[in-house]
Short mmCIF file of C-alpha atoms in Angstrom, two decimals:
data_model
loop_
_atom_site.label_atom_id
_atom_site.label_comp_id
_atom_site.label_asym_id
_atom_site.label_seq_id
_atom_site.Cartn_x
_atom_site.Cartn_y
_atom_site.Cartn_z
CA MET A 1 96.08 97.39 126.47
CA SER A 2 97.49 94.69 124.13
CA LYS A 3 100.11 95.35 121.67
CA HIS A 4 99.01 94.98 117.87
CA VAL A 5 101.65 92.83 115.98
CA LEU A 6 101.38 92.90 112.09
CA VAL A 7 103.07 89.81 110.62
CA VAL A 8 104.11 89.72 107.07
CA GLU A 9 104.82 86.25 106.15
CA ASP A 10 103.92 83.60 103.74
CA SER A 11 104.54 80.55 105.42
CA GLU A 12 101.37 79.18 107.00
CA GLU A 13 103.43 77.01 109.32
CA LEU A 14 105.09 80.35 110.69
CA ILE A 15 102.03 82.29 110.74
CA SER A 16 100.57 79.39 113.03
CA LEU A 17 103.88 79.41 115.22
CA TYR A 18 103.64 83.18 115.72
CA ARG A 19 100.01 82.85 116.90
CA ASP A 20 100.77 80.21 119.30
CA LEU A 21 103.78 82.12 120.65
CA LEU A 22 102.28 85.61 120.77
CA GLU A 23 98.57 85.55 121.45
CA PRO A 24 98.94 83.68 124.82
CA ASP A 25 100.80 86.69 125.91
CA GLY A 26 98.23 88.87 125.19
CA TYR A 27 99.29 90.17 121.86
CA ARG A 28 96.83 90.93 119.17
CA LEU A 29 97.83 89.77 115.77
CA SER A 30 97.04 90.90 112.06
CA PHE A 31 98.41 88.89 109.10
CA LEU A 32 99.31 89.81 105.59
CA ALA A 33 100.82 87.04 103.19
CA GLY A 34 101.62 89.56 100.57
CA SER A 35 99.68 92.27 98.44
CA ASP A 36 100.55 95.03 96.29
CA ASP A 37 99.22 97.50 99.01
CA ILE A 38 101.10 96.50 102.20
CA ILE A 39 102.16 100.09 103.06
CA GLN A 40 98.30 101.06 102.84
CA HIS A 41 97.34 98.24 105.17
CA ILE A 42 100.09 99.19 107.70
CA THR A 43 99.22 102.75 107.33
CA GLU A 44 95.35 101.77 108.02
CA LEU A 45 96.16 99.47 110.86
CA GLN A 46 98.99 101.21 112.60
CA PRO A 47 100.37 98.31 114.29
CA ASP A 48 102.56 98.63 117.44
CA ILE A 49 105.14 96.31 115.68
CA VAL A 50 105.64 95.04 112.35
CA LEU A 51 107.31 91.33 111.98
CA LEU A 52 108.35 91.33 108.36
CA ASP A 53 109.75 88.28 106.45
CA PHE A 54 112.70 89.18 104.38
CA LEU A 55 111.75 86.60 101.71
CA ILE A 56 108.32 86.65 100.61
CA ALA A 57 106.83 85.48 97.36
CA GLY A 58 106.91 88.62 95.07
CA ILE A 59 108.25 90.99 97.81
CA ASN A 60 111.63 92.39 98.75
CA GLY A 61 111.30 92.59 102.42
CA GLY A 62 114.06 94.84 102.63
CA GLU A 63 112.63 97.48 100.20
CA LEU A 64 109.37 97.01 101.92
CA CYS A 65 111.13 97.78 105.41
CA SER A 66 112.64 100.89 103.70
CA GLN A 67 109.32 102.02 102.31
CA ILE A 68 107.88 101.52 105.80
CA LYS A 69 110.51 103.72 107.26
CA LYS A 70 110.28 106.38 104.73
CA ASN A 71 106.53 106.98 105.11
CA PRO A 72 105.73 109.47 107.63
CA ALA A 73 102.62 107.57 108.73
CA THR A 74 104.49 104.36 109.45
CA SER A 75 108.11 105.44 110.14
CA ARG A 76 107.90 105.22 113.96
CA ILE A 77 106.59 101.95 113.82
CA PRO A 78 109.43 99.26 114.97
CA VAL A 79 110.00 96.70 111.80
CA ILE A 80 111.45 93.32 113.01
CA MET A 81 112.88 91.62 110.05
CA ALA A 82 112.70 87.81 110.14
CA THR A 83 115.33 85.89 108.15
CA ALA A 84 116.67 82.58 107.51
CA TYR A 85 119.67 84.00 105.89
CA PRO A 86 121.02 86.44 108.39
CA ARG A 87 124.35 86.89 106.55
CA LEU A 88 122.74 87.58 103.19
CA LEU A 89 120.63 90.24 105.20
CA ASN A 90 123.48 91.92 106.25
CA SER A 91 125.52 91.76 103.45
CA LEU A 92 122.90 93.62 101.38
CA GLY A 93 122.92 96.80 103.68
CA HIS A 94 120.87 97.96 106.12
CA TYR A 95 117.18 98.91 105.12
CA GLY A 96 116.13 100.71 108.24
CA TRP A 97 114.63 97.66 110.39
CA ASP A 98 115.04 98.18 114.08
CA ASP A 99 115.93 94.61 114.69
CA PHE A 100 116.08 90.98 113.10
CA ILE A 101 115.53 87.55 114.25
CA ALA A 102 117.34 84.71 112.55
CA LYS A 103 115.06 81.78 111.64
CA PRO A 104 115.23 79.22 112.77
CA PHE A 105 114.96 81.06 116.18
CA GLU A 106 115.54 80.15 119.84
CA LEU A 107 112.37 80.91 121.72
CA GLU A 108 114.33 83.10 124.47
CA GLU A 109 115.60 85.41 121.39
CA PHE A 110 112.13 85.58 119.69
CA TYR A 111 110.49 86.75 123.13
CA ARG A 112 113.46 88.96 123.92
CA VAL A 113 112.96 90.96 120.61
CA ILE A 114 109.38 91.13 120.61
CA ARG A 115 109.15 92.43 124.43
CA LYS A 116 112.10 94.95 123.85
CA HIS A 117 110.21 96.55 120.94
CA SER A 118 106.93 96.31 122.82
CA LEU A 119 108.51 98.17 125.85
CA LYS A 120 109.85 100.80 123.44
CA VAL A 121 106.34 101.43 122.04
CA ALA A 122 104.97 101.50 125.65
CA SER A 123 107.13 104.37 126.58
#
């Protein structure tokens, strides 16, 4: 069965890139660009992985990650934080993400992180 990745991202270019990288490997993707009820969407969709942009217009990705991890209905879902500012992300403290990808990313690193968490979900 294909793994479901929910991508929370507001960049059309990155949405297209994630689609090009993951769909050929059999991942099923859903996208959210921002919403007041993201937690509700995640709860309803129950993805296998959430790929979350740290800086989305009007949304603090760290706080959103914290909400995902504190919610009993979503706490088991691995959250991979994607950021162009990894030093800033680390300096702000840990919000409970399971992994992060620094943008721009190397393809090998991107696939390694996604597959690592796909395997955790499978076991």
